[in-house]
PDB file of C-alpha atoms and ligand atoms in Angstrom:
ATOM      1  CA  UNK K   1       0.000   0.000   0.000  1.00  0.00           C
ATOM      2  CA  UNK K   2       1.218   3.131  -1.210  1.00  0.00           C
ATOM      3  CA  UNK K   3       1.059   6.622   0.923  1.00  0.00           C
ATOM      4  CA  UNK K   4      -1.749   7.637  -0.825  1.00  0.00           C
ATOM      5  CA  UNK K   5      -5.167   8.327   1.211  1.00  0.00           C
ATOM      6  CA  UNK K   6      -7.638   5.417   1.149  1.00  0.00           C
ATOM      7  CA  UNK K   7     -10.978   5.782   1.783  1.00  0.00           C
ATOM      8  CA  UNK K   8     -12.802   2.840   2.282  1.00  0.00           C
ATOM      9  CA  UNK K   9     -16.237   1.443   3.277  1.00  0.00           C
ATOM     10  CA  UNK K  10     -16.445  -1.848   4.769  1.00  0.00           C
ATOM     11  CA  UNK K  11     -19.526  -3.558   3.430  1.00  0.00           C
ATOM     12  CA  UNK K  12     -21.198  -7.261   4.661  1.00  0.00           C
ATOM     13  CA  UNK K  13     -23.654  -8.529   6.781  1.00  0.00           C
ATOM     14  CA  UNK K  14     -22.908  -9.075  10.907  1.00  0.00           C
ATOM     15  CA  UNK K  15     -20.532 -11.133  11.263  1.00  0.00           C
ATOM     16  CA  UNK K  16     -18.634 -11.244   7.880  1.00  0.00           C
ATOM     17  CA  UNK K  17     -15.720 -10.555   9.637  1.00  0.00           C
ATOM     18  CA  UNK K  18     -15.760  -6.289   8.923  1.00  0.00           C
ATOM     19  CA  UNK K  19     -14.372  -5.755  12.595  1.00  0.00           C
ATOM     20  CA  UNK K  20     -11.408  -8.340  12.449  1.00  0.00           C
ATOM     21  CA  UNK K  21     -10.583  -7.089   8.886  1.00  0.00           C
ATOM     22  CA  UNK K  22     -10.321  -3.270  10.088  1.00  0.00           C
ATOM     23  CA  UNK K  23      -8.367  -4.050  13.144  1.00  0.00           C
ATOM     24  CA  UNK K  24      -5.899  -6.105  11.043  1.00  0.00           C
ATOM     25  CA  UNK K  25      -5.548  -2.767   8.446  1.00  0.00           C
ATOM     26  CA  UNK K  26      -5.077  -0.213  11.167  1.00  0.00           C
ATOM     27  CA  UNK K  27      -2.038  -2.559  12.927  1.00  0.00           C
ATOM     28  CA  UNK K  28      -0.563  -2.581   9.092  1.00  0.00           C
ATOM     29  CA  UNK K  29      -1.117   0.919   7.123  1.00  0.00           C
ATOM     30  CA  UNK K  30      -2.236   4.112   8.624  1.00  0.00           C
ATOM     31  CA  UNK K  31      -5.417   3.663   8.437  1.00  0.00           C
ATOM     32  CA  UNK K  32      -8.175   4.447  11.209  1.00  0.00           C
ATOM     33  CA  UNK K  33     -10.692   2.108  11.687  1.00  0.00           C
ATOM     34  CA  UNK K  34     -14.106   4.119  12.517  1.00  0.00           C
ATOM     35  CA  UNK K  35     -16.661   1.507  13.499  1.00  0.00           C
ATOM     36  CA  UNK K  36     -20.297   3.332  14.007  1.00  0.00           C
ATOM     37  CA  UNK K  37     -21.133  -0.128  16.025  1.00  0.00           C
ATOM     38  CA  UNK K  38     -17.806   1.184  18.882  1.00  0.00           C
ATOM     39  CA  UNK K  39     -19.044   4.500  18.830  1.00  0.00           C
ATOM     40  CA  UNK K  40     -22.629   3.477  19.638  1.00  0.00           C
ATOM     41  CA  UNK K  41     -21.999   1.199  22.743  1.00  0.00           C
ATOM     42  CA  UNK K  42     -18.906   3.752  24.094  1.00  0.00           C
ATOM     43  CA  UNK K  43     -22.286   6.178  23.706  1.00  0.00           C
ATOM     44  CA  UNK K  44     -24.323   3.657  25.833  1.00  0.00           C
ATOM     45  CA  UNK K  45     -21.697   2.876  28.633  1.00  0.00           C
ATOM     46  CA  UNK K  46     -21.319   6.387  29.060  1.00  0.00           C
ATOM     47  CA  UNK K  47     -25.557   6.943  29.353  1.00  0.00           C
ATOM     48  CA  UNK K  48     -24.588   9.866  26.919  1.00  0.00           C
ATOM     49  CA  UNK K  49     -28.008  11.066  25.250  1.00  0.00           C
ATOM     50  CA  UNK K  50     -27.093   9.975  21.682  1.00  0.00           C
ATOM     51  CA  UNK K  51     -26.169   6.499  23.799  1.00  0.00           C
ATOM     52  CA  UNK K  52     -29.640   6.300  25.849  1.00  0.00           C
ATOM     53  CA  UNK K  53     -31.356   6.701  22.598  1.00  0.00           C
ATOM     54  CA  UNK K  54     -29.480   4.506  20.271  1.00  0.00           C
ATOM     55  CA  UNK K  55     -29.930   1.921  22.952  1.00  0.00           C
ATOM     56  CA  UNK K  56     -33.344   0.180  22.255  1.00  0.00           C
ATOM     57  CA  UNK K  57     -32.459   0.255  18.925  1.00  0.00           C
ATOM     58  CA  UNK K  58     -29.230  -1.798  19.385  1.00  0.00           C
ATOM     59  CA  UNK K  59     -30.920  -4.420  21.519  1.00  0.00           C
ATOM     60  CA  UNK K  60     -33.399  -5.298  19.117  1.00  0.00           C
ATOM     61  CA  UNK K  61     -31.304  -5.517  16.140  1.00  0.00           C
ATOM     62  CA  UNK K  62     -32.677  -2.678  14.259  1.00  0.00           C
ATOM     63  CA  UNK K  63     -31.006   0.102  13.081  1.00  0.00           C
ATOM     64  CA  UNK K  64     -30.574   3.807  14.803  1.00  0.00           C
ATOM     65  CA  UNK K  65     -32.309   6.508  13.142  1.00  0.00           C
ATOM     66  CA  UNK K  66     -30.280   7.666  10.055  1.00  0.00           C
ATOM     67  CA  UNK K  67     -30.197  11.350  11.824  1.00  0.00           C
ATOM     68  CA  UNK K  68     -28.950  10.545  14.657  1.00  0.00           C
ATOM     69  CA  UNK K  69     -25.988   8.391  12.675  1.00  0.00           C
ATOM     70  CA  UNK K  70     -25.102  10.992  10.382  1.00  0.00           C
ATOM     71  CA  UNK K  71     -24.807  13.597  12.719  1.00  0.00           C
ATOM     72  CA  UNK K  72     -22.749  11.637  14.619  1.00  0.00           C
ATOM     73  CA  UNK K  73     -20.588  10.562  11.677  1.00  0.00           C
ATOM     74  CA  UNK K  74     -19.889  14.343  10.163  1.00  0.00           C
ATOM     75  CA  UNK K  75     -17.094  14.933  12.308  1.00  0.00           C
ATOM     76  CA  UNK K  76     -15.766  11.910  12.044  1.00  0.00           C
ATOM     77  CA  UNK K  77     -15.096  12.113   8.568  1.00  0.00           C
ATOM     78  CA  UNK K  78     -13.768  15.567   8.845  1.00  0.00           C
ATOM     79  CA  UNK K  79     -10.778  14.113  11.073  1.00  0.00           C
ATOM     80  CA  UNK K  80      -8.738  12.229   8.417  1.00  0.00           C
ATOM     81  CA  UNK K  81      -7.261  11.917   5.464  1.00  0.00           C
ATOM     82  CA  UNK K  82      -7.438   8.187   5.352  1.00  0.00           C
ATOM     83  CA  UNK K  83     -10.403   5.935   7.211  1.00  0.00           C
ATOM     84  CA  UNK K  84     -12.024   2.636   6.939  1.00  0.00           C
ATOM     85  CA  UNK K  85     -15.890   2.902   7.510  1.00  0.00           C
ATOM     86  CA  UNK K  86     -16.864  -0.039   9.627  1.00  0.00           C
ATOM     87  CA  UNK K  87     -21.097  -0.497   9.646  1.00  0.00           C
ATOM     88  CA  UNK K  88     -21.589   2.396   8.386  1.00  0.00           C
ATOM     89  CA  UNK K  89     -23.492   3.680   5.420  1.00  0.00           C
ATOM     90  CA  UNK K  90     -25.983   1.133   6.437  1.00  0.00           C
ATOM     91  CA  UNK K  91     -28.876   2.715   4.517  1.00  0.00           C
ATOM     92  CA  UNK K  92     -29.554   4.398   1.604  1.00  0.00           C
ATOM     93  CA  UNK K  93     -30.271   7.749   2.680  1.00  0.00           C
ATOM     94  CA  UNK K  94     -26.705   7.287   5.136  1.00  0.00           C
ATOM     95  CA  UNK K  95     -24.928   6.525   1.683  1.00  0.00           C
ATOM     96  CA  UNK K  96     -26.295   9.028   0.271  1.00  0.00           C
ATOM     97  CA  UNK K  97     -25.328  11.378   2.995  1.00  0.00           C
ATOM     98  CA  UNK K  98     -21.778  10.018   3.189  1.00  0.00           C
ATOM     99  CA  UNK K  99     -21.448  11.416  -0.541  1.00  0.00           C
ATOM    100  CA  UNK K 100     -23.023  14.747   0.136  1.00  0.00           C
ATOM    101  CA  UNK K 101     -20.181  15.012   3.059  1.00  0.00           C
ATOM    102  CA  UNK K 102     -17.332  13.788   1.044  1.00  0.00           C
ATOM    103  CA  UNK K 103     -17.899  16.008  -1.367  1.00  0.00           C
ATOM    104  CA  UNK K 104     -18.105  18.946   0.373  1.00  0.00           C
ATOM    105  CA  UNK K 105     -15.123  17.866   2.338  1.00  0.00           C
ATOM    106  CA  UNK K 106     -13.271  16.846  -1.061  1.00  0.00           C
ATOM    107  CA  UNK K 107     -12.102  13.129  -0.235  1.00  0.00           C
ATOM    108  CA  UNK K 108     -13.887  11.049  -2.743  1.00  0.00           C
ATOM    109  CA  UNK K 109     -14.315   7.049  -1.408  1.00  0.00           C
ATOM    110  CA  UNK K 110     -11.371   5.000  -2.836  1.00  0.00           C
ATOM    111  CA  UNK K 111     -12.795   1.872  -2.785  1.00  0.00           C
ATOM    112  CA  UNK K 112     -15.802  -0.318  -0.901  1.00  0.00           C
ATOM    113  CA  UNK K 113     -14.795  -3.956  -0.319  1.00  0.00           C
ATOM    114  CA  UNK K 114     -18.019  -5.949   0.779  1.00  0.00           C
ATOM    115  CA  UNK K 115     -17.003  -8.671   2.516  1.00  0.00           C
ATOM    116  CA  UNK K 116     -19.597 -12.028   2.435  1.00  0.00           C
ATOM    117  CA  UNK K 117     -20.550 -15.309   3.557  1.00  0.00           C
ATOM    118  CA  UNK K 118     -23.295 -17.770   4.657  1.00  0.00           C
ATOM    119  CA  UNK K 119     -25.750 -17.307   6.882  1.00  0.00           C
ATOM    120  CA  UNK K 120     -25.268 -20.307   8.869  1.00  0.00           C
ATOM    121  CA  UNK K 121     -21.492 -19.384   9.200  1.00  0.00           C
ATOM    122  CA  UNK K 122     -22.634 -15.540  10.168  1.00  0.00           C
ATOM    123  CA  UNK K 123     -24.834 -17.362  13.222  1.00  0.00           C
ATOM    124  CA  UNK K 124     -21.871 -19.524  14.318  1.00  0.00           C
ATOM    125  CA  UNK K 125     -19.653 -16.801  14.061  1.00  0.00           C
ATOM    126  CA  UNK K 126     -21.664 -14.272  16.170  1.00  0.00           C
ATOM    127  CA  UNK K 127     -22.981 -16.106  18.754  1.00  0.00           C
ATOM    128  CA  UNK K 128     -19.310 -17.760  19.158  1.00  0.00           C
ATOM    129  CA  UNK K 129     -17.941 -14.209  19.226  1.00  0.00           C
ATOM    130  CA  UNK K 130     -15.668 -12.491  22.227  1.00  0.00           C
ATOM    131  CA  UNK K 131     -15.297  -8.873  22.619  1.00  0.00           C
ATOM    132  CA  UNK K 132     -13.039  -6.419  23.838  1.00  0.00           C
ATOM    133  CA  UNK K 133     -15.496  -3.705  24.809  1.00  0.00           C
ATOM    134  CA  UNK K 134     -12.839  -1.310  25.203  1.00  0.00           C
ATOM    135  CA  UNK K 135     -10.590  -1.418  22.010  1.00  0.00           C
ATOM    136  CA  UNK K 136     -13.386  -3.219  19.885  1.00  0.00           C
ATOM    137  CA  UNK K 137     -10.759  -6.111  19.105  1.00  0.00           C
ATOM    138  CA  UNK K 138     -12.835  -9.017  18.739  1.00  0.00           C
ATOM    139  CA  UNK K 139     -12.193 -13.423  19.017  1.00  0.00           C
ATOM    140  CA  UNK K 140     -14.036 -16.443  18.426  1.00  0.00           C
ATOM    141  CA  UNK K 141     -14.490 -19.671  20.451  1.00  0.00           C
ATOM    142  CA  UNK K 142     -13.435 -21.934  18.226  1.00  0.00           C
ATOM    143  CA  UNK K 143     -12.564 -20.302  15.134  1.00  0.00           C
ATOM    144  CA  UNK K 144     -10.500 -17.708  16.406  1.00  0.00           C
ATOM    145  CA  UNK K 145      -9.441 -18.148  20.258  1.00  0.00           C
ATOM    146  CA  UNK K 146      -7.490 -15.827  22.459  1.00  0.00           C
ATOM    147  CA  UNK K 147      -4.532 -17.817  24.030  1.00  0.00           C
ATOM    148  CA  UNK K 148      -6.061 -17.401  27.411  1.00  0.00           C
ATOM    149  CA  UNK K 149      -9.969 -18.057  27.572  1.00  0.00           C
ATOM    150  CA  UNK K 150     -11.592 -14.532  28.285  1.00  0.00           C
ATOM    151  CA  UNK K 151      -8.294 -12.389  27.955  1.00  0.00           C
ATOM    152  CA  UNK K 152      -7.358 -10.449  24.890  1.00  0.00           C
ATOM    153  CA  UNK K 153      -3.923 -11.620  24.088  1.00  0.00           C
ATOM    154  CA  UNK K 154      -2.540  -7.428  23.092  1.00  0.00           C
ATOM    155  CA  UNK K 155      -3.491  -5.552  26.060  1.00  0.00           C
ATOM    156  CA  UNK K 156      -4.872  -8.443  28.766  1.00  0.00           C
ATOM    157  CA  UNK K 157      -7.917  -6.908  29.135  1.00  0.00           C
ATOM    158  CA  UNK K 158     -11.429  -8.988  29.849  1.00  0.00           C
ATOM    159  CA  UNK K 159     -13.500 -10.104  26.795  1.00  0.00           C
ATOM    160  CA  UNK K 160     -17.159 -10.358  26.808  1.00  0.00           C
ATOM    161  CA  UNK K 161     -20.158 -11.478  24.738  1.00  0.00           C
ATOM    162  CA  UNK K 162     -21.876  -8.928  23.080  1.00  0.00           C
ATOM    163  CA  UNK K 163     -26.159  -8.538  24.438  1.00  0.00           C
ATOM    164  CA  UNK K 164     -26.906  -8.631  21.005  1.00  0.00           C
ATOM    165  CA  UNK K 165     -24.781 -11.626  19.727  1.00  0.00           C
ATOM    166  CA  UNK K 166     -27.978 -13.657  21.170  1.00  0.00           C
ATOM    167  CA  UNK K 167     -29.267 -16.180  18.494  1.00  0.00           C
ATOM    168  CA  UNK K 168     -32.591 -13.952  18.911  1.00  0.00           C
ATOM    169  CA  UNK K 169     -30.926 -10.620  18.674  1.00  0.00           C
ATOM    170  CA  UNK K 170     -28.566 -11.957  15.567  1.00  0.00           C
ATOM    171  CA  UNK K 171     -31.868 -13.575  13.607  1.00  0.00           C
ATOM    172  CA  UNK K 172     -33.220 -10.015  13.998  1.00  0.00           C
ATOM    173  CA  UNK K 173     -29.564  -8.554  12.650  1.00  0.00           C
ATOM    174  CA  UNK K 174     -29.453 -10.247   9.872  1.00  0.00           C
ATOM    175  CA  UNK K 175     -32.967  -9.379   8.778  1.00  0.00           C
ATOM    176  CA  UNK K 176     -31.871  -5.916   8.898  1.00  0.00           C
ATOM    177  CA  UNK K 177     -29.474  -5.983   6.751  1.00  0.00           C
ATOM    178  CA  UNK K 178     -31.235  -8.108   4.030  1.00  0.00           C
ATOM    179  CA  UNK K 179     -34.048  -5.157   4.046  1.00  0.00           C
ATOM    180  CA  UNK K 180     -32.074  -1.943   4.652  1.00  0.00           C
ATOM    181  CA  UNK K 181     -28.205  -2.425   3.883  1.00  0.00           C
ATOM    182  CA  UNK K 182     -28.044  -5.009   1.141  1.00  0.00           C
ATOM    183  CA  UNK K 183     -29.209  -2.629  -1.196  1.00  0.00           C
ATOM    184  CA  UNK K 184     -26.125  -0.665  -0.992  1.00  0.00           C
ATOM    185  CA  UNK K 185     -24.442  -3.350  -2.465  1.00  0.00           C
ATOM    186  CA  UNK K 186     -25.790  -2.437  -5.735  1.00  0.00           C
ATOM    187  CA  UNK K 187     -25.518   1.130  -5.083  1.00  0.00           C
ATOM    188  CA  UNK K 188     -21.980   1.036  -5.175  1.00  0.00           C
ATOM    189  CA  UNK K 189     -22.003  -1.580  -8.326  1.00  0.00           C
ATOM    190  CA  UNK K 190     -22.627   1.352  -9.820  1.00  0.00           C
ATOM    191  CA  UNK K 191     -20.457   3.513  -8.820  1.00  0.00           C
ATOM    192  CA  UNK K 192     -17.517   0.998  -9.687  1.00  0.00           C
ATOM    193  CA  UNK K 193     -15.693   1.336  -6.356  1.00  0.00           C
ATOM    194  CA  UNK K 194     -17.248  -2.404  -5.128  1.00  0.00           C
ATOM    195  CA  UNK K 195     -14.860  -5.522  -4.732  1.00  0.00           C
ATOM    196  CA  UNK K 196     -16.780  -8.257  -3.553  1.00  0.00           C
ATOM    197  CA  UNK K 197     -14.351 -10.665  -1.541  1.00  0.00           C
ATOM    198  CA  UNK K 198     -15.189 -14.220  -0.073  1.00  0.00           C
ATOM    199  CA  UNK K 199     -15.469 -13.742   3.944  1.00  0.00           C
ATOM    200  CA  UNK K 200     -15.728 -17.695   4.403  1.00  0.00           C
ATOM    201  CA  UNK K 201     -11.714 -18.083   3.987  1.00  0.00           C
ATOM    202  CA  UNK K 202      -9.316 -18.136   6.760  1.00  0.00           C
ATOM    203  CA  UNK K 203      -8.534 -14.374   8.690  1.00  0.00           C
ATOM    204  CA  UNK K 204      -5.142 -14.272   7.130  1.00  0.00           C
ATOM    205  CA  UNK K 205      -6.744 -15.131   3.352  1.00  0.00           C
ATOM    206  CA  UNK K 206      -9.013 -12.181   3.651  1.00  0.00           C
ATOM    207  CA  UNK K 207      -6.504  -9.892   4.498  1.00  0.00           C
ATOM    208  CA  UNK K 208      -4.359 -10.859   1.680  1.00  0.00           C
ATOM    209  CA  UNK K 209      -7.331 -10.078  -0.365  1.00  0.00           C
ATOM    210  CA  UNK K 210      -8.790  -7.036   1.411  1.00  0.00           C
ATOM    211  CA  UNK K 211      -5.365  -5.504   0.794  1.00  0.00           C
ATOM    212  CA  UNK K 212      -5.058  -5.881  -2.696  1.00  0.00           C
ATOM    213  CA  UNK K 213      -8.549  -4.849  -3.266  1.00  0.00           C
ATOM    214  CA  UNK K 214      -7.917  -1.286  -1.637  1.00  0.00           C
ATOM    215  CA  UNK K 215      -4.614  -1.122  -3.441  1.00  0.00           C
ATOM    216  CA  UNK K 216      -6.751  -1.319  -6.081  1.00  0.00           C
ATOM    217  CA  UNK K 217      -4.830  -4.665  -7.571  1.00  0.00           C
ATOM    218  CA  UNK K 218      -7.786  -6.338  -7.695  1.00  0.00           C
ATOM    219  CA  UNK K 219      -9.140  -6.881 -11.062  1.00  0.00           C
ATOM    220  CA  UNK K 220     -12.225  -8.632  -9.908  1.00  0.00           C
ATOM    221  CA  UNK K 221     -14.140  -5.876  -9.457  1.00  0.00           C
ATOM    222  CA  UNK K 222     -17.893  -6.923  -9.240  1.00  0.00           C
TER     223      UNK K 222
HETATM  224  P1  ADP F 301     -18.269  -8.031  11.790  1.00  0.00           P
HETATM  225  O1  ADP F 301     -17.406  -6.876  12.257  1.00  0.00           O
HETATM  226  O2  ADP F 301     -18.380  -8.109  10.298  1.00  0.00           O
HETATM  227  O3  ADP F 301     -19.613  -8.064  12.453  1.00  0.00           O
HETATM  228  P2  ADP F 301     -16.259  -9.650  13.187  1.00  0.00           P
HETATM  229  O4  ADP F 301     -15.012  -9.169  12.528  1.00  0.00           O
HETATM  230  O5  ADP F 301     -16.517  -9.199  14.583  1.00  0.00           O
HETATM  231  O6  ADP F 301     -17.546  -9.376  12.233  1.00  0.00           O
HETATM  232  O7  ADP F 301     -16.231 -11.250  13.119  1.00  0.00           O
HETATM  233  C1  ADP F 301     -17.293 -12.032  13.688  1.00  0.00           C
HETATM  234  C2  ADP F 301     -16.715 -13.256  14.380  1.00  0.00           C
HETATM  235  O8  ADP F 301     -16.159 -14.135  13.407  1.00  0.00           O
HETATM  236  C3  ADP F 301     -15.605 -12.944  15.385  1.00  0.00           C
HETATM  237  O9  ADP F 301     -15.749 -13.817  16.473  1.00  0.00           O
HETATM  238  C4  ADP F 301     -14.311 -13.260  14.594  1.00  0.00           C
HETATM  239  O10 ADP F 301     -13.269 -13.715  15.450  1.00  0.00           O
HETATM  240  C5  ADP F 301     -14.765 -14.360  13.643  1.00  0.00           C
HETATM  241  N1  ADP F 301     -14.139 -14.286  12.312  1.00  0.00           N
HETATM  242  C6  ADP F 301     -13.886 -13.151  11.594  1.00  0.00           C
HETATM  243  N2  ADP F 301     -13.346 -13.469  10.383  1.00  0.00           N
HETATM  244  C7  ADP F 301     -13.279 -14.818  10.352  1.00  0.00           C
HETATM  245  C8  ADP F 301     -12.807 -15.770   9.358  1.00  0.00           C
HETATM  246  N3  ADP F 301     -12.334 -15.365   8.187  1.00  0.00           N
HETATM  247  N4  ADP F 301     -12.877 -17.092   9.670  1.00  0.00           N
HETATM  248  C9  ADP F 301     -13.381 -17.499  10.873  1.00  0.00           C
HETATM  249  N5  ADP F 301     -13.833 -16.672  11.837  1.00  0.00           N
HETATM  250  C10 ADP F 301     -13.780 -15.348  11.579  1.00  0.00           C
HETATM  251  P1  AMP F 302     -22.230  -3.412  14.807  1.00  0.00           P
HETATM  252  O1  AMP F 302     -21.235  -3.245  15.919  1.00  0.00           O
HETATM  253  O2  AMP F 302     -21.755  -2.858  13.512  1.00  0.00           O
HETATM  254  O3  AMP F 302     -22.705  -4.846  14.705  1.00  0.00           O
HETATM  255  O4  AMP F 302     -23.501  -2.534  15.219  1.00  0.00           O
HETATM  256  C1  AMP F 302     -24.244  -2.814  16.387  1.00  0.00           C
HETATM  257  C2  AMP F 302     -25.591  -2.090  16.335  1.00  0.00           C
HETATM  258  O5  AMP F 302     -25.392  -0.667  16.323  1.00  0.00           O
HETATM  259  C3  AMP F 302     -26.437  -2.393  15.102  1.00  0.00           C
HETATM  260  O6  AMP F 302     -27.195  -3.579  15.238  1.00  0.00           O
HETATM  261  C4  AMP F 302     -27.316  -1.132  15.038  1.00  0.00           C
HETATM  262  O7  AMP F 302     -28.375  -1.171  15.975  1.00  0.00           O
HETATM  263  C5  AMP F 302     -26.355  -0.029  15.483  1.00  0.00           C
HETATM  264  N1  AMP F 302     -25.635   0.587  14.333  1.00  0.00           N
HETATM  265  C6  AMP F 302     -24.301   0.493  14.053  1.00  0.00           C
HETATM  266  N2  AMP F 302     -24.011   1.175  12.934  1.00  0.00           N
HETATM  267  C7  AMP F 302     -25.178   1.717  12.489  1.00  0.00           C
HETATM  268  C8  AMP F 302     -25.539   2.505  11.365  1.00  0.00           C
HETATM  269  N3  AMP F 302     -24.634   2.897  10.451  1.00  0.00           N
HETATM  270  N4  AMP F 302     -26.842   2.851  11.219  1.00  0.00           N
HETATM  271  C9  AMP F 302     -27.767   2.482  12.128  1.00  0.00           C
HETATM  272  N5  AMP F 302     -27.506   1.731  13.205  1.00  0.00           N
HETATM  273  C10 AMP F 302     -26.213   1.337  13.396  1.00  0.00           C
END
């Protein structure tokens, strides 16, 4: 990867492995990772008022209003050159509104890598899933453990389950992003920025790929 600025969107349903991806990327290039879903439950634990009404939202697997998301987002993108955009546009009209502020700002998206795979492995993988609430780094019980159950092998901090990586909760997810965000996927066909790459391979196989696609190597466009 080059100096240049990248500008990416992370696309993919819950549990495509977005989070793991973007955490990988900001160890490697100078990248920051902003994840809408950190932001939100830092918002929450803190009983800030964009937290306390996010909240219900959250635990039933819907989505917060688009307001409340771009408002939240506008000086976020404003910060950096360079960014990954992790669960966010999620909608339509948030797409639509991450152009409107690009523009203005003058950083065009460099590329938006949608990352996929089954729905059966999206279950597994989400209700197997360990967080670390504070840094957002995230494991997996079988398919991705930390060394020592419960402890994040960087910083040693305790890992939790997410109150919405429920099988309930996650149904509900999932459903969510079939109505609202799937769409985007062919809103950015268009556009010609999308690389579609397969989420089911191994961590390490993604990344490979996930690189080259925002290096814009990848000649699979789709
Ligand atoms: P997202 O951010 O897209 O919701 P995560 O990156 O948090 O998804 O990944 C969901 C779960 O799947 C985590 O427990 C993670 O460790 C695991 N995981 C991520 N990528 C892979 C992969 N390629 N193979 C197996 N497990 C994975
Ligand atoms: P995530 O961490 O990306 O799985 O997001 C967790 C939850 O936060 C989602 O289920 C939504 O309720 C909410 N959320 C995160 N990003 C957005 C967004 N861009 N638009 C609306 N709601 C969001």
């Amino acid at each position: 990867m080059t100096a240049q600025a990248a500008r990416v969107v992370f696309l993919g349903p819950p549990g495509a492995g977005k989070g793991t991806q973007a955490k990988l990327l900001e160890d490697r290039l100078a990248l920051r990772q902003i994840s809408t879903g950190d932001i939100l439950r830092r918002n929450v634990a803190e009983a800030t008022e964009l937290g306390r009404q996010a909240k219900p939202y959250m635990e039933s697997g819907g989505l917060v209003p688009d307001a409340l998301i771009v408002g939240m987002m506008e000086p976020e993108l404003a910060r950096s050159d360079s960014f990954l955009l992790d669960g966010f546009p999620r909608t339509v009209a948030q797409a639509e509104a991450l152009d409107a502020a690009l523009r203005r700002l003058g950083k065009p998206l460099t590329a938006v890598v949608l990352i996929d795979a089954s729905r059966d492995v999206l279950v597994l993988r989400l209700t197997g899933r360990w967080t670390n609430p504070r840094s957002g780094r995230t494991y997996h019980s079988e398919f991705n453990p930390p060394k020592v159950h419960g402890v994040d092998d960087l910083d040693g901090g305790p890992l939790e389950q997410r109150r919405d990586d429920t099988l309930e909760v996650v149904s509900e997810r999932l459903a969510t992003y079939d109505a609202k965000t799937a769409p985007l996927i062919d809103y950015y066909r268009k556009t010609g920025l999308l690389v579609t790459i397969d989420g089911l391979k191994p961590i390490d196989e993604v990344s490979a790929d996930v690189l080259r696609a925002i290096s814009g190597e990848n000649g699979a466009a789709a």
